[in-house]
């Protein structure tokens, strides 16, 4: 029963000379090796430097530049057929984005041209630095709403000059946050917003936006003649939208429907001079390309801190959307997207955007889906969209003067309704009730209280779930499956029989300071419960307590103390503590702390079956 | 291979007709039952209501009162022999606490009588409500230092009136915090301060206090004649302290040494009128018992918030000490201490203390150890100590007028030096290097920056460790141990052989949103590495990827998505995904999400051995 490792002898169940396989004690890793391995797994788990191995210096330089600007890599293999797909996709998403941009800018309480600016520069920057081939960049509804809400807490939107400056400051810091997270490979922090909480948060934001827009829509219902036209437009638009959804072949229908509706309605209002009769119109979009806004960002003073805080929040929400989109399409088309590299690209995009009169841009769900279905191949579709927006800014903006706000409101509503993912919510309900509580909590927080509180609830619930996982790990009593040597959870396998005189407990987690005390108390409670039952039924007492430790991936000082206290408590009751199947790391620490000596090295076994064999040979049958 | 459960047939290794044991699908638990079970494990895991089962109403009332005031329970069995032990222990800790109290009050920048007040009322309250039999209550060095540091950030100590009021406010809220945590059974939050970080924090605080006191001591070195007496006192004291440590029989020697030193030095200073020659003395301690201080607590205004914040921090540190002491001695004497009940007792004690001119009191390591060794049996030792302090306050305080500060400084230094636990630090270094980093980080933070920053570092490192555990779980490649059906980690068991054409990966954690993406990418990386190796050695490709899921205690929607994406990626490479030994909860969710259908119900096995048998029967040998 020596566990210092050695040559195993033969072992056959049907013999009655069981030889217990030795528990291997692995060679002690050097401290440096251990730290290096941990750092690698934490920050570089996707091995980004793999392609750099065994390359010449100049090659490494080229690879480095390509890593920073992926366009240098896929640009070399660009051809005409790919351009055809990107051209069509680009034109399609451009027609979708132009009316949306004007609407989303209003959500953020900004003049409409800033939405168009944010569809011009950011996609260009992304095309050079980003890795996703299907994402469509631009302002999005949820981030625009979030930004608008947070900004107007600080400055009244009627104070246009300062409001704009704060918006640029927030965008700048959003970009800084995103780039920093990506650069320091802290991307995994985004994973902490549980998927369920995000589903709830998005749905709540969508409801909030829709209700806001409906108010605007309903405001013009007094004027029947013109509203007829508007209502007609709305019905046409919705019909086209639904029609397109049903037939994938006509995917482009819901994509260009917004633009068509805008064109038709603008024309109608222009002809009938409906604006003189009360129909709210856009009225004025500044012509011309993005002016520089570097000198408008607050680099000092009170607003710097406020802009920083808003920027961090908006930046992280924007990241969550973009990364989710990037991963989804990458999985569908089976290519890899490096999350941290994406964050650097998105961050740089927003930093440059903040200096060219753009506000926070990110990937848009609806536009990326359209981009994907329209057959995009690379990020050139974003470049095409940029060019169309540029054209619009330089030439077409005066034509939007007569666009009714109602149409824009309809477009926004139909865009955000897609964010309400009922199917996902139902799936969440079916799979994990706690997840569903998180989902509903975030949803209700956004709808009934405010966007920031909803977000806070989403984050808090995500953390509570992690806390729960960490502090209350599962434990299970094991029993032997008849005619096997397999020990399984007696609650899951009713046919599993417990061994008389032996209590077998499996601990399903690493034993750290956060749960060591709980685990010790829980095991003792299993024991007390069992002994109560046995005394009732006049059965023999427990003599051995075997702890199955295969799920215990690690143990720290608090864990060792807990085991020592458990051993002491058991000794007082004349029960022997036995350990089965401890992992590599745990064996190391049991020896380092001399716990292995305390308990006796012959009390540590490879499997539960071996432990039972040694403890109670009479009662055990193979 | 049907996994809907059923009657198992016989299964014998030596037969060549293996029958695979069915994976049991447990009955679906009702939502309410599941939530109730989770709540119970989280908040009531130690089953505090067990004694209340099957009792009459009046009995339940009695049990309830006894739960709130444990003195009603152990008081009934009190006898003379127990009182003897408690009397001796009480007198011993009283002699130790009186000089310490005067010194600790100075640490908190408060007049010396407040230290004595805090050794009068709080121990009395604790004796009625607390559960630990060995803890000694009163002001302690670390909390006094922390309180003093935090308070003087807000108000200058020379502004005595307001400083005192803020101290009482902080104490009040410390008590509220403690009682609230205990009442809502949130005691597990205390477990989040890792033991290693606390060791470092305490050591750092001890060094800080000692250095502060040394300054005072050195300040009088100019006057040789008197310092000789002081030095002599110091040496006598230290000698007595060490002598007592060496022989346990003389434990009382280091306990009463401080008081003896104080008496001798006071007498010397009085006789020689040393204070006229520059020896700093205590000078004045207010006579009389605690005055009421209810009207001095800030219930409104700016200082309310400041007091609240300081109170929360000090309260939680005080809790950590007291709970650690309570658990240690309970484990030694083998009785149970309900952590949450203790918190309610400590909280009440501080709330009442704040209204009777006391500041934050908690359990003291050194005094509790002396209490234990002096033979205490119940909390009556605290009552005895209280009575002695009362006597001191009413009668003896004028005698302390001539006590030199230097002696008090020596007493404090010798008390806190015991907080520097070098052995614990060495053990931490041996067992867990990350823990050691936490320890050193907290220590350096306190010593080189400040107490609050050191505390912050301790908390941050504790959380970082939890984050790491949660986001970067371990995975391992498994191989078969020769001549067994046991599959183990090939890194730990070099003799374990991998099965050709099959890759077996074990995931050592629940799969949640916080790590699902990492797990998927890690498994794919294992695959890529393996395939590289196989191609190099011209070996057959991987056809099956078996995921051993016994450590996967739970899975949520993100985890299911990750499995689906993994399945998709593997399908593209013509590799079949197979699951082995999923737990009860996981099976449930695999079915609810239809993933079991997606992968095929015949691809989920009870053990890895079964899976390998089915996947590659030719290559497998029993």
mmCIF file with all atom_site columns, C-alpha atoms in Angstrom, chain B residues 231-346:
data_model
loop_
_atom_site.group_PDB
_atom_site.id
_atom_site.type_symbol
_atom_site.label_atom_id
_atom_site.label_alt_id
_atom_site.label_comp_id
_atom_site.label_asym_id
_atom_site.label_entity_id
_atom_site.label_seq_id
_atom_site.pdbx_PDB_ins_code
_atom_site.Cartn_x
_atom_site.Cartn_y
_atom_site.Cartn_z
_atom_site.occupancy
_atom_site.B_iso_or_equiv
_atom_site.pdbx_formal_charge
_atom_site.auth_seq_id
_atom_site.auth_comp_id
_atom_site.auth_asym_id
_atom_site.auth_atom_id
_atom_site.pdbx_PDB_model_num
ATOM 1   C CA . UNK B 1 231 ? 14.366  48.484 30.724 1.00 0.00 ? 231 UNK B CA 1
ATOM 2   C CA . UNK B 1 232 ? 14.556  46.313 33.759 1.00 0.00 ? 232 UNK B CA 1
ATOM 3   C CA . UNK B 1 233 ? 10.849  46.065 33.843 1.00 0.00 ? 233 UNK B CA 1
ATOM 4   C CA . UNK B 1 234 ? 10.863  45.189 30.205 1.00 0.00 ? 234 UNK B CA 1
ATOM 5   C CA . UNK B 1 235 ? 13.442  42.478 30.627 1.00 0.00 ? 235 UNK B CA 1
ATOM 6   C CA . UNK B 1 236 ? 11.661  41.079 33.637 1.00 0.00 ? 236 UNK B CA 1
ATOM 7   C CA . UNK B 1 237 ? 8.472   41.060 31.695 1.00 0.00 ? 237 UNK B CA 1
ATOM 8   C CA . UNK B 1 238 ? 9.967   39.414 28.622 1.00 0.00 ? 238 UNK B CA 1
ATOM 9   C CA . UNK B 1 239 ? 11.790  36.863 30.741 1.00 0.00 ? 239 UNK B CA 1
ATOM 10  C CA . UNK B 1 240 ? 8.623   36.002 32.573 1.00 0.00 ? 240 UNK B CA 1
ATOM 11  C CA . UNK B 1 241 ? 6.807   35.808 29.247 1.00 0.00 ? 241 UNK B CA 1
ATOM 12  C CA . UNK B 1 242 ? 9.322   33.421 27.704 1.00 0.00 ? 242 UNK B CA 1
ATOM 13  C CA . UNK B 1 243 ? 9.688   31.409 30.862 1.00 0.00 ? 243 UNK B CA 1
ATOM 14  C CA . UNK B 1 244 ? 5.977   30.922 30.998 1.00 0.00 ? 244 UNK B CA 1
ATOM 15  C CA . UNK B 1 245 ? 5.861   29.912 27.394 1.00 0.00 ? 245 UNK B CA 1
ATOM 16  C CA . UNK B 1 246 ? 8.406   27.194 27.880 1.00 0.00 ? 246 UNK B CA 1
ATOM 17  C CA . UNK B 1 247 ? 6.665   25.550 30.787 1.00 0.00 ? 247 UNK B CA 1
ATOM 18  C CA . UNK B 1 248 ? 2.957   25.199 30.306 1.00 0.00 ? 248 UNK B CA 1
ATOM 19  C CA . UNK B 1 249 ? 2.539   24.708 34.027 1.00 0.00 ? 249 UNK B CA 1
ATOM 20  C CA . UNK B 1 250 ? 3.490   28.297 34.458 1.00 0.00 ? 250 UNK B CA 1
ATOM 21  C CA . UNK B 1 251 ? 1.085   29.585 31.836 1.00 0.00 ? 251 UNK B CA 1
ATOM 22  C CA . UNK B 1 252 ? -0.190  32.139 34.307 1.00 0.00 ? 252 UNK B CA 1
ATOM 23  C CA . UNK B 1 253 ? 3.234   33.756 34.419 1.00 0.00 ? 253 UNK B CA 1
ATOM 24  C CA . UNK B 1 254 ? 3.012   35.507 31.034 1.00 0.00 ? 254 UNK B CA 1
ATOM 25  C CA . UNK B 1 255 ? -0.599  36.234 31.871 1.00 0.00 ? 255 UNK B CA 1
ATOM 26  C CA . UNK B 1 256 ? -0.006  38.194 35.043 1.00 0.00 ? 256 UNK B CA 1
ATOM 27  C CA . UNK B 1 257 ? 3.407   39.489 34.033 1.00 0.00 ? 257 UNK B CA 1
ATOM 28  C CA . UNK B 1 258 ? 1.886   42.577 32.373 1.00 0.00 ? 258 UNK B CA 1
ATOM 29  C CA . UNK B 1 259 ? -0.060  43.497 35.476 1.00 0.00 ? 259 UNK B CA 1
ATOM 30  C CA . UNK B 1 260 ? 2.941   42.916 37.734 1.00 0.00 ? 260 UNK B CA 1
ATOM 31  C CA . UNK B 1 261 ? 5.103   45.053 35.456 1.00 0.00 ? 261 UNK B CA 1
ATOM 32  C CA . UNK B 1 262 ? 2.484   47.786 35.538 1.00 0.00 ? 262 UNK B CA 1
ATOM 33  C CA . UNK B 1 263 ? 2.253   47.678 39.318 1.00 0.00 ? 263 UNK B CA 1
ATOM 34  C CA . UNK B 1 264 ? 6.008   47.700 39.826 1.00 0.00 ? 264 UNK B CA 1
ATOM 35  C CA . UNK B 1 265 ? 6.646   50.429 37.278 1.00 0.00 ? 265 UNK B CA 1
ATOM 36  C CA . UNK B 1 266 ? 3.790   52.599 38.548 1.00 0.00 ? 266 UNK B CA 1
ATOM 37  C CA . UNK B 1 267 ? 5.130   52.278 42.043 1.00 0.00 ? 267 UNK B CA 1
ATOM 38  C CA . UNK B 1 268 ? 8.657   53.118 40.867 1.00 0.00 ? 268 UNK B CA 1
ATOM 39  C CA . UNK B 1 269 ? 7.538   56.177 38.954 1.00 0.00 ? 269 UNK B CA 1
ATOM 40  C CA . UNK B 1 270 ? 5.448   57.316 41.912 1.00 0.00 ? 270 UNK B CA 1
ATOM 41  C CA . UNK B 1 271 ? 8.304   56.958 44.352 1.00 0.00 ? 271 UNK B CA 1
ATOM 42  C CA . UNK B 1 272 ? 10.938  58.519 42.146 1.00 0.00 ? 272 UNK B CA 1
ATOM 43  C CA . UNK B 1 273 ? 8.574   61.143 40.689 1.00 0.00 ? 273 UNK B CA 1
ATOM 44  C CA . UNK B 1 274 ? 9.936   60.127 37.336 1.00 0.00 ? 274 UNK B CA 1
ATOM 45  C CA . UNK B 1 275 ? 7.186   61.983 35.510 1.00 0.00 ? 275 UNK B CA 1
ATOM 46  C CA . UNK B 1 276 ? 8.792   65.254 36.495 1.00 0.00 ? 276 UNK B CA 1
ATOM 47  C CA . UNK B 1 277 ? 11.885  64.081 34.653 1.00 0.00 ? 277 UNK B CA 1
ATOM 48  C CA . UNK B 1 278 ? 10.199  63.403 31.370 1.00 0.00 ? 278 UNK B CA 1
ATOM 49  C CA . UNK B 1 279 ? 8.840   59.899 31.627 1.00 0.00 ? 279 UNK B CA 1
ATOM 50  C CA . UNK B 1 280 ? 5.511   59.955 29.843 1.00 0.00 ? 280 UNK B CA 1
ATOM 51  C CA . UNK B 1 281 ? 2.715   58.673 32.022 1.00 0.00 ? 281 UNK B CA 1
ATOM 52  C CA . UNK B 1 282 ? -0.892  57.809 31.556 1.00 0.00 ? 282 UNK B CA 1
ATOM 53  C CA . UNK B 1 283 ? -1.764  60.752 33.781 1.00 0.00 ? 283 UNK B CA 1
ATOM 54  C CA . UNK B 1 284 ? -5.471  60.374 34.150 1.00 0.00 ? 284 UNK B CA 1
ATOM 55  C CA . UNK B 1 285 ? -8.099  57.708 33.785 1.00 0.00 ? 285 UNK B CA 1
ATOM 56  C CA . UNK B 1 286 ? -11.672 58.756 34.336 1.00 0.00 ? 286 UNK B CA 1
ATOM 57  C CA . UNK B 1 287 ? -13.113 57.029 37.354 1.00 0.00 ? 287 UNK B CA 1
ATOM 58  C CA . UNK B 1 288 ? -16.518 55.428 37.349 1.00 0.00 ? 288 UNK B CA 1
ATOM 59  C CA . UNK B 1 289 ? -18.540 53.000 35.304 1.00 0.00 ? 289 UNK B CA 1
ATOM 60  C CA . UNK B 1 290 ? -19.604 53.429 31.641 1.00 0.00 ? 290 UNK B CA 1
ATOM 61  C CA . UNK B 1 291 ? -21.737 56.485 31.013 1.00 0.00 ? 291 UNK B CA 1
ATOM 62  C CA . UNK B 1 292 ? -24.564 56.176 28.522 1.00 0.00 ? 292 UNK B CA 1
ATOM 63  C CA . UNK B 1 293 ? -23.650 57.262 25.036 1.00 0.00 ? 293 UNK B CA 1
ATOM 64  C CA . UNK B 1 294 ? -26.889 56.792 23.125 1.00 0.00 ? 294 UNK B CA 1
ATOM 65  C CA . UNK B 1 295 ? -27.220 60.480 22.406 1.00 0.00 ? 295 UNK B CA 1
ATOM 66  C CA . UNK B 1 296 ? -23.662 60.637 21.104 1.00 0.00 ? 296 UNK B CA 1
ATOM 67  C CA . UNK B 1 297 ? -24.227 58.363 18.131 1.00 0.00 ? 297 UNK B CA 1
ATOM 68  C CA . UNK B 1 298 ? -24.681 60.170 14.828 1.00 0.00 ? 298 UNK B CA 1
ATOM 69  C CA . UNK B 1 299 ? -28.038 59.149 13.413 1.00 0.00 ? 299 UNK B CA 1
ATOM 70  C CA . UNK B 1 300 ? -28.148 61.836 10.748 1.00 0.00 ? 300 UNK B CA 1
ATOM 71  C CA . UNK B 1 301 ? -25.820 63.869 8.629  1.00 0.00 ? 301 UNK B CA 1
ATOM 72  C CA . UNK B 1 302 ? -22.492 63.433 6.972  1.00 0.00 ? 302 UNK B CA 1
ATOM 73  C CA . UNK B 1 303 ? -20.855 61.535 9.792  1.00 0.00 ? 303 UNK B CA 1
ATOM 74  C CA . UNK B 1 304 ? -23.618 58.935 9.672  1.00 0.00 ? 304 UNK B CA 1
ATOM 75  C CA . UNK B 1 305 ? -22.372 57.714 6.292  1.00 0.00 ? 305 UNK B CA 1
ATOM 76  C CA . UNK B 1 306 ? -18.725 57.845 7.362  1.00 0.00 ? 306 UNK B CA 1
ATOM 77  C CA . UNK B 1 307 ? -19.490 56.016 10.576 1.00 0.00 ? 307 UNK B CA 1
ATOM 78  C CA . UNK B 1 308 ? -21.439 53.428 8.619  1.00 0.00 ? 308 UNK B CA 1
ATOM 79  C CA . UNK B 1 309 ? -18.552 52.732 6.260  1.00 0.00 ? 309 UNK B CA 1
ATOM 80  C CA . UNK B 1 310 ? -15.961 52.480 9.021  1.00 0.00 ? 310 UNK B CA 1
ATOM 81  C CA . UNK B 1 311 ? -18.336 50.344 11.061 1.00 0.00 ? 311 UNK B CA 1
ATOM 82  C CA . UNK B 1 312 ? -18.885 47.854 8.263  1.00 0.00 ? 312 UNK B CA 1
ATOM 83  C CA . UNK B 1 313 ? -15.154 47.348 7.703  1.00 0.00 ? 313 UNK B CA 1
ATOM 84  C CA . UNK B 1 314 ? -14.240 47.144 11.396 1.00 0.00 ? 314 UNK B CA 1
ATOM 85  C CA . UNK B 1 315 ? -17.242 44.923 12.091 1.00 0.00 ? 315 UNK B CA 1
ATOM 86  C CA . UNK B 1 316 ? -16.273 42.394 9.466  1.00 0.00 ? 316 UNK B CA 1
ATOM 87  C CA . UNK B 1 317 ? -12.632 42.226 10.550 1.00 0.00 ? 317 UNK B CA 1
ATOM 88  C CA . UNK B 1 318 ? -13.771 41.812 14.153 1.00 0.00 ? 318 UNK B CA 1
ATOM 89  C CA . UNK B 1 319 ? -16.101 39.023 13.027 1.00 0.00 ? 319 UNK B CA 1
ATOM 90  C CA . UNK B 1 320 ? -13.319 37.218 11.202 1.00 0.00 ? 320 UNK B CA 1
ATOM 91  C CA . UNK B 1 321 ? -11.191 37.128 14.354 1.00 0.00 ? 321 UNK B CA 1
ATOM 92  C CA . UNK B 1 322 ? -13.992 36.062 16.652 1.00 0.00 ? 322 UNK B CA 1
ATOM 93  C CA . UNK B 1 323 ? -15.320 33.342 14.355 1.00 0.00 ? 323 UNK B CA 1
ATOM 94  C CA . UNK B 1 324 ? -11.804 31.973 13.804 1.00 0.00 ? 324 UNK B CA 1
ATOM 95  C CA . UNK B 1 325 ? -11.205 31.824 17.558 1.00 0.00 ? 325 UNK B CA 1
ATOM 96  C CA . UNK B 1 326 ? -14.605 30.275 18.213 1.00 0.00 ? 326 UNK B CA 1
ATOM 97  C CA . UNK B 1 327 ? -14.065 27.573 15.604 1.00 0.00 ? 327 UNK B CA 1
ATOM 98  C CA . UNK B 1 328 ? -10.519 26.764 16.721 1.00 0.00 ? 328 UNK B CA 1
ATOM 99  C CA . UNK B 1 329 ? -11.399 26.147 20.351 1.00 0.00 ? 329 UNK B CA 1
ATOM 100 C CA . UNK B 1 330 ? -14.656 24.387 19.481 1.00 0.00 ? 330 UNK B CA 1
ATOM 101 C CA . UNK B 1 331 ? -12.708 21.965 17.305 1.00 0.00 ? 331 UNK B CA 1
ATOM 102 C CA . UNK B 1 332 ? -10.170 21.405 20.112 1.00 0.00 ? 332 UNK B CA 1
ATOM 103 C CA . UNK B 1 333 ? -12.807 20.713 22.742 1.00 0.00 ? 333 UNK B CA 1
ATOM 104 C CA . UNK B 1 334 ? -15.125 19.028 20.232 1.00 0.00 ? 334 UNK B CA 1
ATOM 105 C CA . UNK B 1 335 ? -18.300 21.049 20.589 1.00 0.00 ? 335 UNK B CA 1
ATOM 106 C CA . UNK B 1 336 ? -20.265 22.892 17.915 1.00 0.00 ? 336 UNK B CA 1
ATOM 107 C CA . UNK B 1 337 ? -20.407 26.635 17.453 1.00 0.00 ? 337 UNK B CA 1
ATOM 108 C CA . UNK B 1 338 ? -23.095 28.017 15.132 1.00 0.00 ? 338 UNK B CA 1
ATOM 109 C CA . UNK B 1 339 ? -21.258 30.728 13.198 1.00 0.00 ? 339 UNK B CA 1
ATOM 110 C CA . UNK B 1 340 ? -24.391 32.702 12.385 1.00 0.00 ? 340 UNK B CA 1
ATOM 111 C CA . UNK B 1 341 ? -25.617 32.648 15.984 1.00 0.00 ? 341 UNK B CA 1
ATOM 112 C CA . UNK B 1 342 ? -22.222 33.854 17.135 1.00 0.00 ? 342 UNK B CA 1
ATOM 113 C CA . UNK B 1 343 ? -22.465 36.778 14.735 1.00 0.00 ? 343 UNK B CA 1
ATOM 114 C CA . UNK B 1 344 ? -25.824 37.801 16.150 1.00 0.00 ? 344 UNK B CA 1
ATOM 115 C CA . UNK B 1 345 ? -24.352 37.659 19.656 1.00 0.00 ? 345 UNK B CA 1
ATOM 116 C CA . UNK B 1 346 ? -21.286 39.685 18.679 1.00 0.00 ? 346 UNK B CA 1
#
